[in-house]
mmCIF file of C-alpha atoms in Angstrom:
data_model
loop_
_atom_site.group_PDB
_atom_site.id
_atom_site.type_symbol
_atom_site.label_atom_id
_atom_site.label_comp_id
_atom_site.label_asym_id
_atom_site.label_seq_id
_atom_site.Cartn_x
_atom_site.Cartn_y
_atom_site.Cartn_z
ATOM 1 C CA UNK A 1 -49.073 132.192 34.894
ATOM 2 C CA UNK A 2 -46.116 134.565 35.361
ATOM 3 C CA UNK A 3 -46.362 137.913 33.616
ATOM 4 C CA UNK A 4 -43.271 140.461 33.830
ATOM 5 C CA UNK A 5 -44.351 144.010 35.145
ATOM 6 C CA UNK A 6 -44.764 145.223 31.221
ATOM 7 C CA UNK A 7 -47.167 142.284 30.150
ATOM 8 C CA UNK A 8 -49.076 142.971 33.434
ATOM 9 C CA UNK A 9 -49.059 146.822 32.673
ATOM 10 C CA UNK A 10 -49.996 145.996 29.003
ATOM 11 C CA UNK A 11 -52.439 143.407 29.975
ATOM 12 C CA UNK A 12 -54.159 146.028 32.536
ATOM 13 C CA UNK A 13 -54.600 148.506 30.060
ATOM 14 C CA UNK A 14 -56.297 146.869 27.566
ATOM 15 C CA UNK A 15 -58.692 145.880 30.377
ATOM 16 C CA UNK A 16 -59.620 149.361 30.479
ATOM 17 C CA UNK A 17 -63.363 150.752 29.762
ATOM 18 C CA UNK A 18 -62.621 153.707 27.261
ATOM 19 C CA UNK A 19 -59.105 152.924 25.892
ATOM 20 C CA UNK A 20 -59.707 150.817 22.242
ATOM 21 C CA UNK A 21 -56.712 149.556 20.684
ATOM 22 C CA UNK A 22 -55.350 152.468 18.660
ATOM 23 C CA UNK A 23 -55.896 154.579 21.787
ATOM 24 C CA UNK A 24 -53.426 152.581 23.824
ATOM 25 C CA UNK A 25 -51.188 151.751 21.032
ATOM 26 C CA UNK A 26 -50.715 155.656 21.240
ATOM 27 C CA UNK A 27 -50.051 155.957 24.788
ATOM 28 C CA UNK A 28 -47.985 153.384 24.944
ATOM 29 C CA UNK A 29 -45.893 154.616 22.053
ATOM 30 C CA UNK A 30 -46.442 158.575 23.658
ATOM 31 C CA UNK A 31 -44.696 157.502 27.346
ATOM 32 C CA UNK A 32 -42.554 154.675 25.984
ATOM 33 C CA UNK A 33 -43.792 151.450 27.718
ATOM 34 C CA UNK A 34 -46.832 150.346 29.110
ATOM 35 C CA UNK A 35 -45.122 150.549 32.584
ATOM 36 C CA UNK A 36 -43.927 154.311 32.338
ATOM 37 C CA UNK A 37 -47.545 155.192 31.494
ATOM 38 C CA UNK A 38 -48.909 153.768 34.501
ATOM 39 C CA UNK A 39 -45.723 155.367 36.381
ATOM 40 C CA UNK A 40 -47.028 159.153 35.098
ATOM 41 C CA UNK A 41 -49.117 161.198 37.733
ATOM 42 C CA UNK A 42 -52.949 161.668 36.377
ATOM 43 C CA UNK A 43 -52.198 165.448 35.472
ATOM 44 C CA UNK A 44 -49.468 164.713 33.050
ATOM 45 C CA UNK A 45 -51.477 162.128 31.402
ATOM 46 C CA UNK A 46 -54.245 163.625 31.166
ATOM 47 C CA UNK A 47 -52.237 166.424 29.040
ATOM 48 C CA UNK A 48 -51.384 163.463 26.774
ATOM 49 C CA UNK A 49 -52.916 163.792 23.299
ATOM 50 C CA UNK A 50 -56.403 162.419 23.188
ATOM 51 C CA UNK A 51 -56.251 161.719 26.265
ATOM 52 C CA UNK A 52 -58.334 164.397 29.065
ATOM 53 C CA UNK A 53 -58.913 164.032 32.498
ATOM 54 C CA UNK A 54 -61.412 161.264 32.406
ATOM 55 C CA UNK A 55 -59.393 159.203 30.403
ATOM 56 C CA UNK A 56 -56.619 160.033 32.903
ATOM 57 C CA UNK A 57 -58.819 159.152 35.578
ATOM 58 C CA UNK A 58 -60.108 155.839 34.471
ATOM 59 C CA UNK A 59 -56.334 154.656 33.449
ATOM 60 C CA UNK A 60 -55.317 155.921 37.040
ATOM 61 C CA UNK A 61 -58.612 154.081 38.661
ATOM 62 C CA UNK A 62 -56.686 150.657 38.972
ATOM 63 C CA UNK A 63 -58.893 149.041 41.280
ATOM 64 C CA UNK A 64 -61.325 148.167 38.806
ATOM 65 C CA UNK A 65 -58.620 146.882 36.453
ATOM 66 C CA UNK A 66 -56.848 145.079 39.249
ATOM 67 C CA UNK A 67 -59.969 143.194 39.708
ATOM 68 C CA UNK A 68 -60.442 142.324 36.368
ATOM 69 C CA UNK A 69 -56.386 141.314 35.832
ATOM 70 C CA UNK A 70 -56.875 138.909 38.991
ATOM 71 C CA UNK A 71 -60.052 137.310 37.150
ATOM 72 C CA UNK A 72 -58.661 136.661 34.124
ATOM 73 C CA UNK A 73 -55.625 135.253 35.791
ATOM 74 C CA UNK A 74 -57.506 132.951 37.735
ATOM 75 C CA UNK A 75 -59.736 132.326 34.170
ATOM 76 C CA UNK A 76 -56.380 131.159 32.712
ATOM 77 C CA UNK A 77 -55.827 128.792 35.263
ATOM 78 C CA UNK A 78 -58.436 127.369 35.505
ATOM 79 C CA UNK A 79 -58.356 126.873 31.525
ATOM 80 C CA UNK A 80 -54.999 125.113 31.918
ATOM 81 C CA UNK A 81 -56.430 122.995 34.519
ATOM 82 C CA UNK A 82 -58.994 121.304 32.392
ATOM 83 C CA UNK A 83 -56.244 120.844 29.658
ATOM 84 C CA UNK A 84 -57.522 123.655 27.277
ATOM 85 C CA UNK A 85 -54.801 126.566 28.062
ATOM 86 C CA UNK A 86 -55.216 130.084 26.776
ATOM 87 C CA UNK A 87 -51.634 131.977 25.739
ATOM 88 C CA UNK A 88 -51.271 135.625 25.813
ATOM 89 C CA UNK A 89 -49.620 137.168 22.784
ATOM 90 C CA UNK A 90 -48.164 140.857 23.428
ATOM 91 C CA UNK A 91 -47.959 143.473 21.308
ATOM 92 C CA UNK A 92 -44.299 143.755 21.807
ATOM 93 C CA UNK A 93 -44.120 139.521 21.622
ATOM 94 C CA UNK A 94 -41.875 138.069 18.990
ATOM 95 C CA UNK A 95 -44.832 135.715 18.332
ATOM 96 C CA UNK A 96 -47.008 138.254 17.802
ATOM 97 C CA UNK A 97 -47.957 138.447 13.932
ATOM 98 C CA UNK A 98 -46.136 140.968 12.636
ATOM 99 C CA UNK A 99 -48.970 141.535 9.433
ATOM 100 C CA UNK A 100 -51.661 142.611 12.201
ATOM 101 C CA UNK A 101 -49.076 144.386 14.363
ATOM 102 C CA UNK A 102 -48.297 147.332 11.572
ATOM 103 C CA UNK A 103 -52.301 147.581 11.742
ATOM 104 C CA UNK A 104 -53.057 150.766 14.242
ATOM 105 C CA UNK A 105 -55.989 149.364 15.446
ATOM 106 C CA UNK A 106 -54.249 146.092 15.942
ATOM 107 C CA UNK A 107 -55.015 144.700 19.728
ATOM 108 C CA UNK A 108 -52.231 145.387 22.593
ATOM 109 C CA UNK A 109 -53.257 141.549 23.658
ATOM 110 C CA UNK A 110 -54.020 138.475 21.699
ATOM 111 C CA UNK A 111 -55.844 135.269 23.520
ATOM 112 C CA UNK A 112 -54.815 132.511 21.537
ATOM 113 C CA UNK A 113 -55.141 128.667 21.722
ATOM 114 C CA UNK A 114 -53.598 125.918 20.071
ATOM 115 C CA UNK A 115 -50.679 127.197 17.741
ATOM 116 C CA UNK A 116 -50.510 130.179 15.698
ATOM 117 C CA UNK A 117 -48.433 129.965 13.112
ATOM 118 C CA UNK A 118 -46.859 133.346 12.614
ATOM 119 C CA UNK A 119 -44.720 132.737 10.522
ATOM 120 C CA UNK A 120 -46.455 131.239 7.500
ATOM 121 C CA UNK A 121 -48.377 133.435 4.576
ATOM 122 C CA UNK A 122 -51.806 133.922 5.403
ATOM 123 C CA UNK A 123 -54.690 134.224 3.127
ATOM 124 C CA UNK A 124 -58.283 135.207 4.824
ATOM 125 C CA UNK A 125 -61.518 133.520 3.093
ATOM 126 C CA UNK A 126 -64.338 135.311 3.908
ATOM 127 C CA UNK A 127 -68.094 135.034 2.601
ATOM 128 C CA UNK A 128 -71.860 134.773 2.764
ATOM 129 C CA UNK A 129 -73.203 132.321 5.729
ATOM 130 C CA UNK A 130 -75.186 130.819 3.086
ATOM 131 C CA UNK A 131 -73.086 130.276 0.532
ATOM 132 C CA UNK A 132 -74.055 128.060 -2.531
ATOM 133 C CA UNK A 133 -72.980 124.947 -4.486
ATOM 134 C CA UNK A 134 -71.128 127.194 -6.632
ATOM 135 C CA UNK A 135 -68.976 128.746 -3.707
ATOM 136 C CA UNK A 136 -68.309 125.386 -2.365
ATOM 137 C CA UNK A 137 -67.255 123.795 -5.807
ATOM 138 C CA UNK A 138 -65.141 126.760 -6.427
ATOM 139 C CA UNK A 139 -63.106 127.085 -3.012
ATOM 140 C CA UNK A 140 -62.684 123.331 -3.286
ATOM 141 C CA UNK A 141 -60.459 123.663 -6.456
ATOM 142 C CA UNK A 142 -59.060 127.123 -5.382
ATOM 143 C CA UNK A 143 -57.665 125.786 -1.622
ATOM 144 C CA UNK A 144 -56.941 122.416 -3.185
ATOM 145 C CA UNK A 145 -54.533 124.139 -6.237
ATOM 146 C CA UNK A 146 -53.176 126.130 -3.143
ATOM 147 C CA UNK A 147 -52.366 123.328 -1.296
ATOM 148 C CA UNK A 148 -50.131 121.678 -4.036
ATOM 149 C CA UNK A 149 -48.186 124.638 -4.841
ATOM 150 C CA UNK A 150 -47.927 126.528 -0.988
ATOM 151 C CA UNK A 151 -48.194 123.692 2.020
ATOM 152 C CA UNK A 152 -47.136 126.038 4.374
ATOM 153 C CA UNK A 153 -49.818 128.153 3.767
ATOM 154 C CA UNK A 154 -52.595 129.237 6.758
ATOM 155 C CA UNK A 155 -55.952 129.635 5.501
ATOM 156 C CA UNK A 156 -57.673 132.783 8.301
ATOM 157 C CA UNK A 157 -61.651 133.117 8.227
ATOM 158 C CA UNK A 158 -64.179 133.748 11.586
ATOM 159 C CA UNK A 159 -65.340 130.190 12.381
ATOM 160 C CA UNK A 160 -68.934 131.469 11.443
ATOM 161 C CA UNK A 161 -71.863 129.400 9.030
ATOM 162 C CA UNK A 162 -71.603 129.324 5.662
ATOM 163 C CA UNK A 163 -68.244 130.109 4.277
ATOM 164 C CA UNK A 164 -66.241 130.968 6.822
ATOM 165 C CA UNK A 165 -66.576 127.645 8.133
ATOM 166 C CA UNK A 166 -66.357 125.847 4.545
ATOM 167 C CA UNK A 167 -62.619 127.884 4.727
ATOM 168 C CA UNK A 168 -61.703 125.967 7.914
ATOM 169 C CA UNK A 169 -63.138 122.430 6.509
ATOM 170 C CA UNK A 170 -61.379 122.362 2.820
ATOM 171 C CA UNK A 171 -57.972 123.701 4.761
ATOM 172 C CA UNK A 172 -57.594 121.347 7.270
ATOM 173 C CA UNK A 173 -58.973 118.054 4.193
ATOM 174 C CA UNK A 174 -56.568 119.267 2.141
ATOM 175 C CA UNK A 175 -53.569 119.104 4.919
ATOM 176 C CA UNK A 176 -53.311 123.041 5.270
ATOM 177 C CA UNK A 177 -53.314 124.817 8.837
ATOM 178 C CA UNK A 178 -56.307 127.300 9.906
ATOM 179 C CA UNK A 179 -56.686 130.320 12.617
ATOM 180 C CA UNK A 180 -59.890 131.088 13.662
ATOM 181 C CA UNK A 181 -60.666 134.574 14.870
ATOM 182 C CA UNK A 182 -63.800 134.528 17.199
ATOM 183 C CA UNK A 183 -65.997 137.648 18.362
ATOM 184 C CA UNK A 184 -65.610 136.271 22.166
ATOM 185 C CA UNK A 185 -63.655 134.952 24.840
ATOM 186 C CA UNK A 186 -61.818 131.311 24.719
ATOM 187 C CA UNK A 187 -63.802 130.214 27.280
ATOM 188 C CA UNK A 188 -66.666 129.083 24.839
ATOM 189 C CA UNK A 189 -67.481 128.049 21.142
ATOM 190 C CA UNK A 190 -69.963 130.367 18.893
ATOM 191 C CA UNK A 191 -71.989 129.000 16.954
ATOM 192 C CA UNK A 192 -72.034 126.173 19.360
ATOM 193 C CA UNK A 193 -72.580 123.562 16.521
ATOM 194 C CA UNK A 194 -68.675 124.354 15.577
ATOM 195 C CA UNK A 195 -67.455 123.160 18.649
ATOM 196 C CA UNK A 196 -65.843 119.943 17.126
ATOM 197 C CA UNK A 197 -64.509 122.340 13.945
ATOM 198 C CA UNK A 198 -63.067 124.134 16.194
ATOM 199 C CA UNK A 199 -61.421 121.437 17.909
ATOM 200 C CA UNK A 200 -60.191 120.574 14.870
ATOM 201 C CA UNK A 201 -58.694 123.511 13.428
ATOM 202 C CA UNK A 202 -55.729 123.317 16.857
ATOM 203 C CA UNK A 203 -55.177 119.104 16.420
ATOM 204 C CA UNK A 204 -54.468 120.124 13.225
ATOM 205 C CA UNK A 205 -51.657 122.407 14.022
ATOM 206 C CA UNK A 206 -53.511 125.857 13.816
ATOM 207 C CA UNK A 207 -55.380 127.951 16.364
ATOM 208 C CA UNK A 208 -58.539 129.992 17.443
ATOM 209 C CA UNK A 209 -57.738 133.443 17.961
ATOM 210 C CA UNK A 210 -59.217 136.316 20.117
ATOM 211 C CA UNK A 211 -58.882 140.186 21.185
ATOM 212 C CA UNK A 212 -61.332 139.449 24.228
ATOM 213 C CA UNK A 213 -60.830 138.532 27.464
ATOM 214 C CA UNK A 214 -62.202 135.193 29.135
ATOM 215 C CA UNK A 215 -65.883 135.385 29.798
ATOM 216 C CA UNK A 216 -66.148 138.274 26.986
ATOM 217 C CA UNK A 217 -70.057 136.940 25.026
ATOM 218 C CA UNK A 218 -70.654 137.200 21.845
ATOM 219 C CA UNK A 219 -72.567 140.279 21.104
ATOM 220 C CA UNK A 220 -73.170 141.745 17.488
ATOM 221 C CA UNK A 221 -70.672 144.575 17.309
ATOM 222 C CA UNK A 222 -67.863 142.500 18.254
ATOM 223 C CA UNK A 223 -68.367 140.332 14.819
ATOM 224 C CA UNK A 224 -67.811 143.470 12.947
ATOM 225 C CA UNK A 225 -64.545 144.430 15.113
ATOM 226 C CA UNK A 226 -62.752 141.088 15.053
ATOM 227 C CA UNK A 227 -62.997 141.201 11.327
ATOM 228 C CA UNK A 228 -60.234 143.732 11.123
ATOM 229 C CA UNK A 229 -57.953 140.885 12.972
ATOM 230 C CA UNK A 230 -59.058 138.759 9.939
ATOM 231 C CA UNK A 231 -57.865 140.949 7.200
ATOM 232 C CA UNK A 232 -55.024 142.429 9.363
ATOM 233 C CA UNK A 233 -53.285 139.365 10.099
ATOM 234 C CA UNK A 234 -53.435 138.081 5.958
ATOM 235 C CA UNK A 235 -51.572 138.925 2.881
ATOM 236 C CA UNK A 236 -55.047 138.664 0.964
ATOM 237 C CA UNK A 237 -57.932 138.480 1.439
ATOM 238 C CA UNK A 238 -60.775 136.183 -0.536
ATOM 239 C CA UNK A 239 -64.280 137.190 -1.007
ATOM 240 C CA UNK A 240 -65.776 133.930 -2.257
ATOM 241 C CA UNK A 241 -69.398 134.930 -2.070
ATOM 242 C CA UNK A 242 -71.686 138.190 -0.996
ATOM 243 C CA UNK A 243 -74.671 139.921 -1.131
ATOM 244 C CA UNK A 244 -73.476 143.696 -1.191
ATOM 245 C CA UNK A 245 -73.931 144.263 2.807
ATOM 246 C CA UNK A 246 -71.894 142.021 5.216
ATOM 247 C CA UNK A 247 -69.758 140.895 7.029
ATOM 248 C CA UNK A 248 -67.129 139.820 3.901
ATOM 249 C CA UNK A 249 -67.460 143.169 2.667
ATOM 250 C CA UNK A 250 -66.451 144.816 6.114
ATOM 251 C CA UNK A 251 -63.528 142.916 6.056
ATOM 252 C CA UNK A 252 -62.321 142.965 2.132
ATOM 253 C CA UNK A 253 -63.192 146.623 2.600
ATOM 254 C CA UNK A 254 -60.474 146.571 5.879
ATOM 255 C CA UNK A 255 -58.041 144.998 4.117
ATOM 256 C CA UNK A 256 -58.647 147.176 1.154
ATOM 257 C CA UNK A 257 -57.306 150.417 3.421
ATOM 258 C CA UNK A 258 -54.480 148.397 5.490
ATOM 259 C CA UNK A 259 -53.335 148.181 1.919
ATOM 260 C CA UNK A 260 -53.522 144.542 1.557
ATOM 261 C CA UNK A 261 -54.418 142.657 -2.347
ATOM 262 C CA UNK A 262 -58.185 141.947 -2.176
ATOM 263 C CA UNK A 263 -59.544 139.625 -4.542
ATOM 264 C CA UNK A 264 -63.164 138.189 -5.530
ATOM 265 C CA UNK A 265 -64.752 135.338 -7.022
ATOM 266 C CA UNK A 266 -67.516 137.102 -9.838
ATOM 267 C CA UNK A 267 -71.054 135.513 -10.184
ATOM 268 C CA UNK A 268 -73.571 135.515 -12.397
ATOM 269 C CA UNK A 269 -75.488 139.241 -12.295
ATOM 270 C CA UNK A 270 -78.472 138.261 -11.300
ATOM 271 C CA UNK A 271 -77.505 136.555 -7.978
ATOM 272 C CA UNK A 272 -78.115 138.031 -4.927
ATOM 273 C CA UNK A 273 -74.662 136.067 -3.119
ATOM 274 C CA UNK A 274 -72.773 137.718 -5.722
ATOM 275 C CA UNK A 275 -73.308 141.024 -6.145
ATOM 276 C CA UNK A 276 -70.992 142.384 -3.267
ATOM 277 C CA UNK A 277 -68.193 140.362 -5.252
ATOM 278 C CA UNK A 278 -69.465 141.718 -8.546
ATOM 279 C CA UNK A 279 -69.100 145.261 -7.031
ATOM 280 C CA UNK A 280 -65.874 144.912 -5.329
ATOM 281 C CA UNK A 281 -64.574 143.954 -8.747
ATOM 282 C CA UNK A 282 -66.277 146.717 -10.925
ATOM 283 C CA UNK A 283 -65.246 149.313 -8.395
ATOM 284 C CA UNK A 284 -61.650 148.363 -8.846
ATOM 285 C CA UNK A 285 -61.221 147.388 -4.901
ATOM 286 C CA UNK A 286 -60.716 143.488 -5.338
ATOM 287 C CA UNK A 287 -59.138 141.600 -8.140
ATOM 288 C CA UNK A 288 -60.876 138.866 -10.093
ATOM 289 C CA UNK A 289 -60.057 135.485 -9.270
ATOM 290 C CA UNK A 290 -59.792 133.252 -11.567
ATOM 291 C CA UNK A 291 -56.491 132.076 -11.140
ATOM 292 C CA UNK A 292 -55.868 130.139 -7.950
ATOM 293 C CA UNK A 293 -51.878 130.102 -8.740
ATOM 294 C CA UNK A 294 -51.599 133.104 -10.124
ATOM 295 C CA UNK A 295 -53.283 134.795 -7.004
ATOM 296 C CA UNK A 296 -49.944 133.153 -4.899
ATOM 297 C CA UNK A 297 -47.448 134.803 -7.527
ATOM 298 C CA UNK A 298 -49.149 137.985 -6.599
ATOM 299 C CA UNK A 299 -48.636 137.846 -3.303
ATOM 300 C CA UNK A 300 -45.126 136.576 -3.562
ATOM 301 C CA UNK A 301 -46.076 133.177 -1.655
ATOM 302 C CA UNK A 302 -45.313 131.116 -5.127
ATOM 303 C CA UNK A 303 -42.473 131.350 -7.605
ATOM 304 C CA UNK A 304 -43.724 132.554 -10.627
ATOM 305 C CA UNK A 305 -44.130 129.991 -13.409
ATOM 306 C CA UNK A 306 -40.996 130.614 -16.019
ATOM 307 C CA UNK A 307 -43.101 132.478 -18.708
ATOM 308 C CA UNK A 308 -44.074 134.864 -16.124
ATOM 309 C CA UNK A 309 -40.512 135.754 -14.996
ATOM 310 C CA UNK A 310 -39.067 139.366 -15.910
ATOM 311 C CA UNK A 311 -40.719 139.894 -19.559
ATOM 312 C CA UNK A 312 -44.240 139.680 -20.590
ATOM 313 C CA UNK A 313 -44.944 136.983 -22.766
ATOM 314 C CA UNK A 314 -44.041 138.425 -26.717
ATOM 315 C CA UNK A 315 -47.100 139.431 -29.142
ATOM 316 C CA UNK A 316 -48.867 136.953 -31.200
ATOM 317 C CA UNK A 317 -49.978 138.872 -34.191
ATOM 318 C CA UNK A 318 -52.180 135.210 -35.496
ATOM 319 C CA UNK A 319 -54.098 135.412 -32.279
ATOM 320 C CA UNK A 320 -56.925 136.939 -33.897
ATOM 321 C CA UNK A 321 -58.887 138.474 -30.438
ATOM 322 C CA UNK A 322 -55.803 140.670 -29.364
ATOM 323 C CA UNK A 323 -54.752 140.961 -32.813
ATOM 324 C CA UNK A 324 -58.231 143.100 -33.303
ATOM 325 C CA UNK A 325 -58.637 144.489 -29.595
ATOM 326 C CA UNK A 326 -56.628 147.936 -29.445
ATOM 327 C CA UNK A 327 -56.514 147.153 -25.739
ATOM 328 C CA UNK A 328 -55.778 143.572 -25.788
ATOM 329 C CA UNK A 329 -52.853 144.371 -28.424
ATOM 330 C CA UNK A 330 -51.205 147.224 -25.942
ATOM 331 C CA UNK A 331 -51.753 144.777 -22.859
ATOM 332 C CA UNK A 332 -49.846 141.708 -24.814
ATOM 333 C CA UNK A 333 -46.829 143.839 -25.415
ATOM 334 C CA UNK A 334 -46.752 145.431 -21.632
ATOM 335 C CA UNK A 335 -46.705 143.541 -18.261
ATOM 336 C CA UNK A 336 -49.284 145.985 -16.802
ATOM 337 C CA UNK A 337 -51.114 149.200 -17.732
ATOM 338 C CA UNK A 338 -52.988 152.168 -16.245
ATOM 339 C CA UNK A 339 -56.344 153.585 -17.143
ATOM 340 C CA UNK A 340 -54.864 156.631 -18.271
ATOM 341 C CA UNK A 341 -51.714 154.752 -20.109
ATOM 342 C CA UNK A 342 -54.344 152.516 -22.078
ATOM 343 C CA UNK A 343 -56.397 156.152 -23.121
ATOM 344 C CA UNK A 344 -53.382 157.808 -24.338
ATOM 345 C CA UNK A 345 -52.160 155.068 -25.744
ATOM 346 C CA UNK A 346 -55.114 154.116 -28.130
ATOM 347 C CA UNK A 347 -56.257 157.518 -28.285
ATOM 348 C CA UNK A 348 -59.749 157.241 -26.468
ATOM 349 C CA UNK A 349 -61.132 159.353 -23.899
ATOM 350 C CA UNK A 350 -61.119 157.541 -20.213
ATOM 351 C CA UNK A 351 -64.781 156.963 -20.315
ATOM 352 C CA UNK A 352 -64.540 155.003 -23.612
ATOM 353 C CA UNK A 353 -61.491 153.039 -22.083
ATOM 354 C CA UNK A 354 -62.983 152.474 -18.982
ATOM 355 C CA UNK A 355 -66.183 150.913 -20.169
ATOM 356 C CA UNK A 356 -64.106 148.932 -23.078
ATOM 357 C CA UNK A 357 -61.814 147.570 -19.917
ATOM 358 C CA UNK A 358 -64.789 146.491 -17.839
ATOM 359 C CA UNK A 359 -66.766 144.337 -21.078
ATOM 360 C CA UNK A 360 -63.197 142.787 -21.213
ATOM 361 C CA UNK A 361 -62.505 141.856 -17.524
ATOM 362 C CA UNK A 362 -66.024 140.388 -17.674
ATOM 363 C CA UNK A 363 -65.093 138.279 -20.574
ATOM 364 C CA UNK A 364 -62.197 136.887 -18.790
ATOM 365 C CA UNK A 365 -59.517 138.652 -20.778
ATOM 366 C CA UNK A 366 -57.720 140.678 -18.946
ATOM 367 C CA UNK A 367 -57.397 141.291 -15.165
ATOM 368 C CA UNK A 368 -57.580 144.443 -12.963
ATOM 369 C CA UNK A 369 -55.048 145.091 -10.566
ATOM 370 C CA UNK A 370 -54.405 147.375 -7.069
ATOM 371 C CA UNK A 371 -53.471 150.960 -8.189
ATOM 372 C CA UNK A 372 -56.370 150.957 -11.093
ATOM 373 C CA UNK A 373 -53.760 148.318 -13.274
ATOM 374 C CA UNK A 374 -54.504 145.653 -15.637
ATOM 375 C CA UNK A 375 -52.638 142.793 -17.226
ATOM 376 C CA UNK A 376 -53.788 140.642 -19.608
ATOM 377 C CA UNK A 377 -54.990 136.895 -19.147
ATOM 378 C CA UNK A 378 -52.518 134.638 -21.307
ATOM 379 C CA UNK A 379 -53.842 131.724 -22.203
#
């Protein structure tokens, strides 16, 4: 495997104990190029911001890194050798994904295998790892309306029980590609028992995805960090079920500050595998879905249908519901409305409105949207 003197540099670096990903992403962009750092004498880059001498010295220690370069080198190709090669995506690599790369804690090196599509939308599916009937039945229909409408699309989740792994499964039946984003190194499957899913997921044109070098085990805290790949490399992402702590909620609440659309399936109250979706939703950070299509238009990965185009659809006065609903009448004469647009304009204080707008969200009639929105469901 050849690597030119900036790959090796950038390669090297993020081999480093102490230097995360938004650390190096600043050094590199502070000196220019991964090279010029490693060109700098340990005083001046240890005057570096956030950087101090022991940072300086472990970046200038390179005979611990140069061990470590040589060993994944010779990991690589010995990975090639047995027909299962292992490509290095750079952070300054056309082919690397350019959602993830405006992420600051996006990785200065990708391990990938099989075939990331980079250029497709991407939509992350994330959930409980014991999901129910309910969550299966309902992804079925939602991927399977996606794949009519949006071929091209990539459906991203973490390979792990429950739905992560239902994500893969209804993507590749219903003819869509799938990336996989694992909490190791290539060199190995976790959970084992997803070895042939994984397998899978790159026949059928898509890839398994990593920020960790060959060898790199799969220890708890690295499932939490590779879930910021997950929502950084997608347009949305899809809570489909979750108990209020998790994994899904780590990652829709990621994707939530890289300012990507969340959105989440509701559930009855009283179920435990719902209430992190419930409270995403109530708390204004995710979007109902009930919509599969309408979730694409939102994202711009679908045309919107014609009705939808330019104009809200015009007021019914002998539909009887909005007709009566102060809120429902202002919502079917605007595209979208604020909180405080939907007060002034009914003349109720926020409270009132707010509490009004949650009974009707729950009821299916209207929908809440980023920035504290809403739009009404047409039917």
């Amino acid at each position: 495997m050849t690597l030119s003197a900036e790959q090796q540099a950038l390669l090297r670096l993020s081999l480093t104990d102490g230097i995360g990903p938004v650390t190096g992403r600043g050094l590199v962009e502070h000196f220019g190029s991964a090279v010029a750092l490693y060109s700098t004498s340990k005083s001046e880059l240890a005057e570096a911001p956030g950087v101090g001498r022991k940072l300086a010295s472990l970046i200038h220690d390179t005979a611990r890194t140069d061990r470590l370069l040589a060993e994944q080198c010779l990991l690589l190709e010995q990975e090639e050798r047995r027909g299962h090669p292992v490509r290095l995506i750079f952070s300054d690599d056309p082919d690397y994904p350019q959602p993830l790369n405006h992420c600051a804690d996006a990785p200065l090196v990708l391990y990938e295998r099989g075939s990331l599509p980079v250029d497709a939308p991407m939509i992350a599916v994330v959930g409980t790892r014991r999901c129910t009937p309910y969550a299966e039945d309902t992804l079925r229909y939602i991927i399977g309306e996606w794949a009519k409408v949006c071929p091209e699309l990539v459906i991203v989740s973490g390979l792990a029980y429950g739905v992560d792994a239902l994500g893969h499964r209804l993507a590749i039946e219903n003819g869509l590609r799938t990336v996989a984003v694992l909490a190791h190194g290539l060199h190995t499957i976790y959970p084992a028992a997803h070895r042939e899913l994984a397998h899978q997921i790159c026949a059928t044109g898509g890839a398994l995805l990593s920020e960790y070098p060959l060898s790199t085990k799969p220890l708890p805290q690295r499932f939490i960090s590779r879930n910021r790949i997950v929502a950084g490399l997608s347009l949305g992402t899809v809570v489909a079920e979750s108990p209020v702590k998790g994994g899904a909620m780590v990652t829709a609440s990621l994707a939530f500050e890289y300012g990507r659309e969340v959105y989440a399936i509701p559930g009855r109250l009283f179920d435990h595998t719902s209430e992190g979706c419930n409270k995403l939703i109530a708390r204004q950070k995710a979007t109902i879905l009930d919509d599969p299509l309408e979730l694409l238009q939102m994202l711009g990965i679908a045309d919107p249908e014609p009705d939808a185009k330019g104009t809200p659809l015009p007021f019914e006065p002998e539909d009887e519901s909005v007709q009566d609903n102060p809120i429902l009448r202002e919502l079917a004469q605007h595209e979208e409305l604020s909180l405080s647009d939907l007060s002034s304009r009914i003349g109720e204080p926020v409270s009132t409105v707010s509490a009004m707008l949650f009974g009707l969200e729950l009821d299916g009639q209207i929908r809440s949207l980023p920035g504290g929105r809403y739009r009404l469901i047409r039917r």
